[in-house]
Amino acid sequence: MNPLNHVAIIMDGNGRWGLKNKNSRNSGHKEGLKVIEKIIKETIKQKIKYLTLYAFSTENWRRPKKEIDYLFNLLENFLISKIGELDKKKIRLKIIGAKAFSKKLNKLLIAAEKKTIKNDILQINLALNYGSKLELINAFKRISNSQDEINEKNLIKYFYTKNIPDPDLLIRTGDTKRLSNFLLWQLAYSEIYFEKKLWPEFNENDYIKIIKKFKRIKRNFGKI
Ligand code: FPP
């Protein structure tokens, strides 16, 4: 059975769920946040050490301001009300992406990272204002300005995901089969599962089923 150390998730389908069920895209985001909490609990139960969640991409800035404001407000309230609980459960929160938000949100994110830095039950990497192409360009720029030889081991030191093992498993909900500029380098050998359900419909049992399938798959990493 394959060990499972790191799960990455593209939580797609909030907008469609919200429009279909409550006539507003934002209500889908609100519902999606509840699913995040369930999945965190199950991730701990499964003894998985890293969970990376794609919450906001560098391309998501193209959405209407009203939706962007709603998402960040949701995140602010989540941080304010839940960071104590995450810390108690020994969960570490790390942001991957450029912290270029409001002063208030930047401060909250930095404080949350600092407060939970020593926690070791689960590390949640929240991808916020994250774009894989930008991460790669910045890494190449920085390595070119350093004394480091350009090789795989040195290059990954310049990624947001420095010190984080690559995902073993990527799940994308929402019945869409693409990577959307997410961890393009880091997903090179990950197993990928595309789930038909929209993110707000996804639950622990769906997650457990995917994990079970993953554990049985033969992973070759280029060998035979
Ligand atoms: C993709 O669905 C989802 C997002 C862009 C946001 C993910 C956010 C949450 C799960 C809520 C928690 C919020 C934060 C910031 C932690 P979509 O809106 O692209 O759905 P669609 O494909 O149906 O339009």
XYZ file of N, CA and C and ligand atoms in Angstrom:
696
model
N 0.841 -1.216 0.000
C 0.000 0.000 0.000
C 0.869 1.256 0.000
N 0.473 2.215 -0.819
C 1.278 3.437 -0.918
C 1.158 4.286 0.334
N 2.280 4.791 0.832
C 2.172 5.765 1.921
C 1.576 7.069 1.385
N 0.807 7.737 2.190
C 0.195 9.006 1.761
C 0.589 10.095 2.753
N 1.445 10.980 2.273
C 2.033 11.997 3.138
C 1.478 13.382 2.831
N 1.082 13.571 1.567
C 0.685 14.917 1.143
C -0.454 14.864 0.109
N -1.564 15.504 0.463
C -2.703 15.614 -0.461
C -2.865 17.089 -0.862
N -3.028 17.321 -2.156
C -3.307 18.676 -2.636
C -4.713 18.679 -3.253
N -5.436 19.767 -3.057
C -6.819 19.799 -3.559
C -7.117 21.111 -4.294
N -7.692 20.967 -5.492
C -8.253 22.118 -6.204
C -9.759 22.081 -5.926
N -10.200 23.022 -5.105
C -11.581 22.994 -4.589
C -12.500 23.712 -5.574
N -12.801 23.051 -6.669
C -13.534 23.742 -7.738
C -15.038 23.462 -7.654
N -15.811 24.463 -8.029
C -17.265 24.246 -8.142
C -18.115 25.050 -7.174
N -17.478 25.873 -6.353
C -18.261 26.673 -5.393
C -19.273 27.567 -6.093
N -18.795 28.266 -7.118
C -19.658 29.238 -7.809
C -20.874 28.548 -8.411
N -20.629 27.430 -9.104
C -21.746 26.711 -9.744
C -22.732 26.194 -8.708
N -22.205 25.676 -7.602
C -23.087 25.163 -6.543
C -23.949 26.292 -5.973
N -23.296 27.433 -5.729
C -24.011 28.570 -5.143
C -25.119 29.057 -6.057
N -24.810 29.161 -7.345
C -25.818 29.661 -8.306
C -26.998 28.692 -8.394
N -26.664 27.405 -8.411
C -27.707 26.389 -8.583
C -28.610 26.303 -7.345
N -28.001 26.408 -6.179
C -28.766 26.137 -4.957
C -29.261 27.374 -4.223
N -28.525 28.472 -4.328
C -28.922 29.648 -3.529
C -28.911 30.924 -4.357
N -28.783 30.743 -5.672
C -28.835 31.895 -6.559
C -27.713 32.916 -6.338
N -26.629 32.516 -5.690
C -25.486 33.433 -5.588
C -24.190 32.635 -5.499
N -23.194 33.039 -6.282
C -21.907 32.349 -6.282
C -21.280 32.370 -4.879
N -21.431 33.522 -4.187
C -20.764 33.657 -2.887
C -21.265 32.641 -1.859
N -22.543 32.279 -1.950
C -23.042 31.291 -0.974
C -22.328 29.949 -1.192
N -21.864 29.710 -2.408
C -21.081 28.499 -2.673
C -19.736 28.549 -1.954
N -19.129 29.712 -1.912
C -17.848 29.845 -1.195
C -18.049 29.597 0.304
N -19.160 30.154 0.828
C -19.455 29.972 2.257
C -19.610 28.478 2.576
N -20.343 27.788 1.730
C -20.569 26.347 1.913
C -19.240 25.583 1.749
N -18.423 26.062 0.817
C -17.132 25.422 0.553
C -16.215 25.455 1.769
N -16.307 26.516 2.524
C -15.476 26.637 3.723
C -15.835 25.552 4.744
N -17.137 25.214 4.827
C -17.563 24.155 5.765
C -16.930 22.817 5.361
N -16.837 22.607 4.033
C -16.248 21.345 3.553
C -14.760 21.293 3.914
N -14.088 22.440 3.832
C -12.662 22.486 4.220
C -12.509 21.951 5.646
N -13.382 22.390 6.542
C -13.259 21.961 7.941
C -13.408 20.448 8.070
N -14.378 19.876 7.332
C -14.582 18.406 7.384
C -13.352 17.669 6.849
N -12.796 18.199 5.767
C -11.661 17.515 5.123
C -10.403 17.609 5.999
N -10.250 18.730 6.698
C -9.109 18.852 7.622
C -9.212 17.751 8.693
N -10.413 17.617 9.271
C -10.609 16.596 10.324
C -10.240 15.205 9.807
N -10.720 14.871 8.622
C -10.469 13.539 8.068
C -8.983 13.364 7.739
N -8.335 14.428 7.302
C -6.908 14.359 6.961
C -6.105 13.989 8.207
N -6.489 14.582 9.339
C -5.795 14.264 10.594
C -6.058 12.797 10.958
N -7.333 12.374 10.833
C -7.694 10.976 11.138
C -6.853 10.007 10.326
N -6.606 10.369 9.067
C -5.863 9.496 8.152
C -4.349 9.597 8.356
N -3.955 10.449 9.303
C -2.528 10.645 9.625
C -1.717 11.151 8.428
N -2.362 11.965 7.613
C -1.677 12.596 6.483
C -1.024 13.877 7.016
N 0.213 14.124 6.642
C 0.965 15.199 7.283
C 0.871 16.555 6.582
N 0.553 16.552 5.277
C 0.464 17.819 4.544
C -0.823 17.856 3.724
N -1.522 19.007 3.802
C -2.734 19.221 3.009
C -2.593 20.593 2.346
N -2.552 20.597 1.009
C -2.402 21.878 0.304
C -3.709 22.218 -0.405
N -4.240 23.394 -0.107
C -5.555 23.793 -0.633
C -5.413 25.012 -1.534
N -5.932 24.880 -2.750
C -5.855 26.000 -3.709
C -7.063 26.903 -3.454
N -6.830 28.006 -2.773
C -7.950 28.864 -2.376
C -8.108 30.081 -3.287
N -6.975 30.582 -3.841
C -7.072 31.781 -4.688
C -5.836 31.850 -5.587
N -6.064 31.866 -6.885
C -4.928 31.856 -7.808
C -4.578 33.279 -8.260
N -3.413 33.404 -8.876
C -3.022 34.727 -9.401
C -4.012 35.167 -10.491
N -4.701 34.205 -11.090
C -5.679 34.529 -12.152
C -7.047 34.902 -11.571
N -7.291 34.510 -10.318
C -8.607 34.800 -9.727
C -8.860 36.294 -9.506
N -7.806 37.122 -9.607
C -8.005 38.586 -9.493
C -8.904 39.102 -10.607
N -9.080 38.292 -11.672
C -9.927 38.729 -12.793
C -11.420 38.616 -12.464
N -11.745 38.094 -11.290
C -13.168 37.959 -10.922
C -13.740 39.303 -10.469
N -15.080 39.418 -10.418
C -15.665 40.675 -9.954
C -15.209 41.013 -8.528
N -15.001 42.315 -8.285
C -14.475 42.753 -6.993
C -15.349 42.250 -5.831
N -16.662 42.224 -6.089
C -17.595 41.807 -5.037
C -17.283 40.366 -4.571
N -16.963 39.516 -5.526
C -16.661 38.116 -5.171
C -15.306 38.011 -4.457
N -14.336 38.788 -4.955
C -12.997 38.762 -4.326
C -13.103 39.253 -2.880
N -13.826 40.372 -2.707
C -13.981 40.922 -1.345
C -14.658 39.902 -0.436
N -15.654 39.220 -0.961
C -16.380 38.232 -0.158
C -15.443 37.112 0.292
N -14.638 36.622 -0.661
C -13.716 35.520 -0.350
C -12.716 35.915 0.747
N -12.141 37.105 0.603
C -11.138 37.516 1.589
C -11.763 37.821 2.940
N -13.017 38.296 2.906
C -13.713 38.541 4.153
C -13.979 37.217 4.875
N -14.351 36.216 4.093
C -14.575 34.873 4.631
C -13.290 34.355 5.286
N -12.191 34.570 4.585
C -10.900 34.099 5.083
C -10.509 34.836 6.371
N -10.715 36.158 6.388
C -10.397 36.947 7.591
C -11.185 36.420 8.784
N -12.489 36.236 8.590
C -13.320 35.756 9.697
C -12.902 34.364 10.141
N -12.512 33.541 9.171
C -12.061 32.186 9.502
C -10.800 32.258 10.370
N -9.871 33.114 9.961
C -8.612 33.213 10.708
C -8.872 33.723 12.122
N -9.725 34.744 12.209
C -9.989 35.334 13.523
C -10.673 34.305 14.440
N -11.649 33.593 13.892
C -12.434 32.719 14.780
C -11.815 31.329 14.968
N -10.981 30.873 14.031
C -10.558 29.467 14.109
C -9.080 29.224 14.377
N -8.265 30.271 14.371
C -6.828 30.002 14.467
C -6.460 29.371 15.814
N -7.185 29.762 16.874
C -6.945 29.183 18.203
C -7.198 27.678 18.174
N -8.308 27.307 17.540
C -8.689 25.889 17.467
C -7.664 25.089 16.643
N -7.231 25.676 15.518
C -6.220 24.993 14.688
C -4.953 24.771 15.505
N -4.572 25.807 16.238
C -3.349 25.735 17.034
C -3.471 24.655 18.113
N -4.639 24.607 18.766
C -4.867 23.589 19.804
C -4.738 22.183 19.234
N -5.189 22.031 17.980
C -5.114 20.706 17.350
C -3.729 20.435 16.770
N -2.793 21.341 17.037
C -1.407 21.208 16.567
C -1.294 21.216 15.041
N -2.120 22.080 14.445
C -2.076 22.241 12.989
C -1.227 23.474 12.660
N -0.331 23.301 11.697
C 0.480 24.432 11.243
C -0.154 25.012 9.978
N -0.270 26.330 9.937
C -0.802 26.972 8.730
C 0.330 27.690 8.010
N 0.477 27.370 6.732
C 1.496 28.057 5.932
C 0.840 28.595 4.667
N 1.209 29.807 4.306
C 0.658 30.388 3.087
C 1.653 30.160 1.957
N 1.176 29.652 0.825
C 2.048 29.628 -0.355
C 1.435 30.579 -1.380
N 2.257 31.494 -1.868
C 1.762 32.559 -2.746
C 2.220 33.890 -2.190
N 2.001 34.952 -2.967
C 2.475 36.270 -2.542
C 1.443 36.927 -1.634
N 1.891 37.304 -0.442
C 0.961 37.959 0.493
C 0.811 39.425 0.083
N -0.075 39.659 -0.856
C -0.279 41.028 -1.350
C -1.753 41.380 -1.213
N -2.232 41.339 0.026
C -3.648 41.592 0.279
C -3.794 42.889 1.069
N -4.936 43.082 1.712
C -5.101 44.280 2.541
C -4.120 44.162 3.712
N -3.822 45.315 4.326
C -2.902 45.311 5.480
C -3.412 44.373 6.557
N -4.736 44.429 6.778
C -5.351 43.621 7.841
C -5.166 42.126 7.567
N -5.455 41.727 6.329
C -5.351 40.301 5.999
C -3.890 39.834 6.002
N -3.002 40.648 5.456
C -1.574 40.276 5.490
C -1.121 40.021 6.931
N -1.544 40.930 7.818
C -1.149 40.826 9.227
C -1.693 39.547 9.852
N -2.967 39.269 9.557
C -3.602 38.066 10.117
C -2.896 36.802 9.623
N -2.532 36.804 8.342
C -1.877 35.623 7.763
C -0.504 35.408 8.396
N 0.247 36.493 8.521
C 1.592 36.381 9.114
C 1.480 35.912 10.566
N 0.504 36.479 11.294
C 0.331 36.099 12.706
C -0.054 34.625 12.813
N -0.920 34.161 11.911
C -1.367 32.759 11.958
C -0.190 31.817 11.675
N 0.635 32.199 10.724
C 1.805 31.357 10.401
C 2.754 31.286 11.594
N 2.953 32.458 12.211
C 3.897 32.541 13.329
C 3.392 31.740 14.535
N 2.097 31.902 14.818
C 1.505 31.225 15.981
C 1.594 29.701 15.869
N 1.489 29.193 14.645
C 1.367 27.739 14.481
C 2.658 27.075 13.969
N 3.732 27.843 13.911
C 4.934 27.367 13.213
C 5.512 26.061 13.793
N 5.315 25.841 15.097
C 5.925 24.650 15.714
C 5.007 23.437 15.669
N 3.784 23.603 15.187
C 2.818 22.497 15.212
C 3.182 21.412 14.205
N 2.906 20.151 14.610
C 3.424 19.065 13.768
C 2.432 17.919 13.499
N 1.167 18.124 13.828
C 0.201 17.055 13.523
C -0.168 17.093 12.043
N -0.432 18.296 11.549
C -0.776 18.471 10.130
C -0.302 19.857 9.702
N 0.287 19.937 8.512
C 0.614 21.253 7.942
C -0.364 21.547 6.807
N -1.096 22.654 6.958
C -1.992 23.064 5.878
C -1.300 24.176 5.093
N -1.099 23.928 3.814
C -0.537 24.963 2.943
C -1.701 25.580 2.195
N -1.973 26.835 2.504
C -3.088 27.505 1.844
C -2.513 28.304 0.670
N -2.884 27.883 -0.537
C -2.376 28.577 -1.725
C -3.262 29.783 -1.991
N -2.662 30.955 -1.789
C -3.407 32.215 -1.879
C -2.616 33.164 -2.754
N -3.228 33.727 -3.742
C -2.503 34.540 -4.714
C -1.319 33.712 -5.226
N -1.611 32.457 -5.496
C -0.585 31.517 -5.935
C -0.708 31.277 -7.442
N 0.432 31.259 -8.107
C 0.489 30.883 -9.513
C 1.790 30.138 -9.721
N 1.695 28.964 -10.318
C 2.890 28.140 -10.448
C 3.908 28.750 -11.415
N 3.422 29.358 -12.501
C 4.365 29.937 -13.476
C 5.160 31.064 -12.825
N 4.468 31.884 -12.046
C 5.149 32.982 -11.355
C 6.163 32.435 -10.339
N 5.791 31.384 -9.642
C 6.691 30.762 -8.674
C 7.975 30.280 -9.376
N 7.792 29.677 -10.560
C 8.950 29.178 -11.311
C 9.820 30.324 -11.820
N 9.183 31.352 -12.362
C 9.952 32.498 -12.880
C 10.761 33.131 -11.745
N 10.105 33.352 -10.606
C 10.813 33.960 -9.472
C 11.965 33.087 -9.006
N 11.749 31.770 -9.002
C 12.812 30.857 -8.562
C 13.998 30.927 -9.522
N 13.713 30.948 -10.828
C 14.819 31.028 -11.804
C 15.565 32.364 -11.677
N 14.811 33.431 -11.469
C 15.472 34.744 -11.299
C 16.400 34.707 -10.095
N 15.882 34.178 -8.990
C 16.659 34.201 -7.751
C 17.867 33.274 -7.821
N 17.710 32.135 -8.451
C 18.864 31.211 -8.522
C 19.932 31.797 -9.461
N 19.495 32.527 -10.490
C 20.463 33.140 -11.412
C 21.286 34.216 -10.717
N 20.657 34.871 -9.721
C 21.379 35.916 -8.989
C 22.178 35.360 -7.818
N 22.168 34.021 -7.659
C 22.886 33.428 -6.521
C 24.145 32.697 -7.030
N 24.860 32.122 -6.095
C 26.049 31.341 -6.460
C 25.669 29.890 -6.760
N 24.403 29.539 -6.527
C 23.977 28.140 -6.665
C 24.036 27.667 -8.113
N 24.499 26.442 -8.266
C 24.423 25.802 -9.581
C 22.940 25.538 -9.873
N 22.529 25.660 -11.161
C 21.115 25.413 -11.463
C 20.890 23.916 -11.608
N 20.329 23.314 -10.581
C 19.905 21.915 -10.652
C 18.633 21.774 -9.821
N 18.044 20.572 -9.876
C 16.740 20.375 -9.246
C 16.776 20.676 -7.737
N 17.805 20.135 -7.095
C 17.902 20.267 -5.632
C 18.004 21.742 -5.217
N 18.767 22.507 -5.984
C 18.941 23.920 -5.641
C 17.725 24.755 -6.024
N 17.125 24.449 -7.174
C 16.009 25.280 -7.644
C 14.833 25.247 -6.664
N 14.528 24.061 -6.141
C 13.333 23.955 -5.288
C 13.482 24.723 -3.967
N 14.709 25.109 -3.655
C 14.913 25.935 -2.446
C 14.284 27.317 -2.618
N 14.010 27.693 -3.866
C 13.462 29.033 -4.135
C 11.948 29.007 -4.357
N 11.334 27.860 -4.182
C 9.873 27.764 -4.332
C 9.178 28.144 -3.016
N 7.912 28.530 -3.135
C 7.108 28.718 -1.913
C 7.059 27.413 -1.131
N 7.161 26.307 -1.845
C 6.986 24.991 -1.228
C 8.303 24.399 -0.709
N 9.304 25.262 -0.574
C 10.593 24.830 0.005
C 10.329 24.008 1.281
N 11.013 22.908 1.437
C 10.875 22.031 2.623
C 9.559 21.257 2.697
N 8.715 21.381 1.687
C 7.454 20.616 1.691
C 7.600 19.499 0.653
N 7.371 18.246 1.038
C 7.484 17.178 0.028
C 6.423 17.360 -1.057
N 6.685 16.851 -2.260
C 5.709 16.976 -3.348
C 4.425 16.222 -3.009
N 3.279 16.688 -3.517
C 2.032 15.958 -3.232
C 2.089 14.541 -3.806
N 1.555 13.588 -3.034
C 1.401 12.224 -3.553
C 0.128 12.155 -4.381
N -0.847 12.953 -3.991
C -2.181 12.848 -4.557
C -2.769 14.239 -4.782
N -3.295 14.443 -5.985
C -4.041 15.686 -6.265
C -5.499 15.319 -6.530
N -6.390 16.030 -5.859
C -7.829 15.851 -6.111
C -8.357 17.164 -6.672
N -9.094 17.092 -7.780
C -9.799 18.282 -8.261
C -11.279 17.956 -8.339
N -12.079 18.705 -7.623
C -13.526 18.524 -7.693
C -14.080 19.370 -8.836
N -15.380 19.274 -9.067
C -16.046 20.199 -9.992
C -16.083 19.732 -11.427
N -15.706 18.456 -11.667
C -15.855 17.875 -13.005
C -15.097 18.637 -14.094
N -13.947 19.159 -13.752
C -13.110 19.857 -14.734
C -11.727 19.230 -14.690
N -11.183 18.954 -15.870
C -9.891 18.252 -15.891
C -8.775 19.170 -16.360
N -8.299 19.992 -15.456
C -7.121 20.806 -15.773
C -6.384 21.159 -14.480
N -5.153 21.690 -14.647
C -4.344 21.981 -13.464
C -4.418 23.447 -13.028
N -4.878 24.323 -13.915
C -5.094 25.733 -13.558
C -3.898 26.389 -12.858
N -2.695 26.156 -13.421
C -1.503 26.856 -12.917
C -1.187 26.527 -11.452
N -1.482 25.285 -11.060
C -1.292 24.852 -9.665
C -0.127 23.869 -9.575
N 0.898 24.190 -8.851
C 2.003 23.274 -8.513
C 2.518 22.477 -9.715
N 2.763 23.152 -10.829
C 3.094 22.450 -12.076
C 4.350 21.595 -11.936
N 5.325 22.092 -11.218
C 6.562 21.331 -10.989
C 6.306 20.225 -9.966
N 5.683 20.612 -8.862
C 5.548 19.706 -7.719
C 4.635 18.510 -8.012
N 3.750 18.650 -9.013
C 2.807 17.556 -9.309
C 3.344 16.578 -10.355
N 4.628 16.697 -10.689
C 5.186 15.901 -11.792
C 4.880 14.404 -11.664
N 4.918 13.862 -10.437
C 4.665 12.422 -10.263
C 3.485 12.116 -9.339
N 2.613 13.093 -9.162
C 1.455 12.863 -8.281
C 0.395 12.061 -9.007
N -0.377 11.318 -8.244
C -1.564 10.660 -8.795
C -2.681 11.701 -8.813
N -3.453 11.710 -9.898
C -4.468 12.765 -10.027
C -5.864 12.153 -10.100
N -6.778 12.678 -9.278
C -8.174 12.215 -9.288
C -9.097 13.381 -9.594
N -9.869 13.220 -10.654
C -10.860 14.240 -10.975
C -12.216 13.753 -10.465
N -12.829 14.591 -9.645
C -14.076 14.223 -8.972
C -15.226 15.025 -9.594
N -16.302 14.322 -9.890
C -17.433 14.990 -10.555
C -18.135 15.991 -9.641
N -18.227 15.643 -8.352
C -18.986 16.505 -7.430
C -18.384 17.912 -7.352
N -19.242 18.894 -7.134
C -18.771 20.257 -6.885
C -18.219 20.306 -5.451
N -17.289 21.217 -5.186
C -16.627 21.213 -3.870
C -17.616 21.244 -2.689
N -18.674 22.068 -2.723
C -19.573 22.072 -1.558
C -20.326 20.745 -1.361
N -20.342 19.883 -2.377
C -21.029 18.580 -2.253
C -20.074 17.482 -1.801
N -18.787 17.774 -1.828
C -17.758 16.780 -1.522
C -17.765 16.509 -0.016
N -17.569 15.248 0.384
C -17.584 14.955 1.826
C -16.504 13.937 2.206
N -16.460 13.630 3.499
C -15.410 12.735 4.016
C -15.425 11.387 3.293
N -16.632 10.877 3.014
C -16.699 9.545 2.395
C -16.113 9.545 0.985
N -16.371 10.620 0.240
C -15.769 10.737 -1.098
C -14.242 10.765 -0.969
N -13.792 11.508 0.032
C -12.346 11.661 0.277
C -11.730 10.301 0.624
N -12.391 9.576 1.519
C -11.883 8.267 1.954
C -11.808 7.301 0.761
N -12.834 7.341 -0.105
C -12.850 6.458 -1.285
C -11.638 6.734 -2.177
N -11.343 8.003 -2.397
C -10.199 8.375 -3.253
C -8.889 7.917 -2.597
N -8.793 8.123 -1.292
C -7.578 7.721 -0.570
C -7.362 6.208 -0.712
N -8.460 5.455 -0.565
C -8.364 3.987 -0.685
C -7.856 3.595 -2.070
N -8.416 4.235 -3.114
C -7.986 3.945 -4.492
C -6.511 4.285 -4.647
N -6.121 5.437 -4.134
C -4.723 5.866 -4.245
C -3.787 4.834 -3.622
N -4.183 4.329 -2.462
C -3.280 3.426 -1.729
C -3.012 2.140 -2.495
N -3.968 1.758 -3.365
C -3.819 0.487 -4.084
C -3.084 0.626 -5.423
N -2.935 1.849 -5.897
C -2.356 2.050 -7.231
C -0.864 1.707 -7.244
N -0.343 1.247 -8.398
C 1.088 0.962 -8.476
C 1.788 2.241 -8.947
N 2.633 2.773 -8.116
C 3.346 4.007 -8.480
C 4.737 3.638 -8.977
N 5.053 4.037 -10.202
C 6.310 3.607 -10.814
C 7.434 4.644 -10.767
N 7.078 5.894 -10.735
C 8.071 6.974 -10.801
C 9.043 6.743 -11.963
N 8.523 6.356 -13.108
C 9.362 6.183 -14.297
C 9.960 4.809 -14.445
N 9.917 4.009 -13.342
C 10.477 2.642 -13.433
C 9.409 1.705 -14.019
N 9.715 0.402 -14.078
C 8.649 -0.521 -14.495
C 8.338 -1.491 -13.350
C -13.254 27.500 -6.953
O -14.612 27.454 -7.255
C -13.058 27.991 -5.605
C -12.380 29.127 -5.291
C -11.773 30.019 -6.281
C -12.253 29.546 -3.898
C -12.058 28.458 -2.876
C -12.554 28.977 -1.605
C -13.192 28.274 -0.652
C -13.354 26.791 -0.677
C -13.792 28.975 0.499
C -12.818 29.363 1.511
C -12.189 30.624 1.190
C -10.902 30.902 1.416
C -10.316 32.101 0.747
C -10.043 30.023 2.254
P -15.172 28.396 -8.396
O -15.652 29.651 -7.755
O -14.158 28.565 -9.468
O -16.402 27.551 -8.899
P -16.989 27.466 -10.371
O -16.006 26.666 -11.182
O -18.263 26.745 -10.146
O -17.166 28.866 -10.854
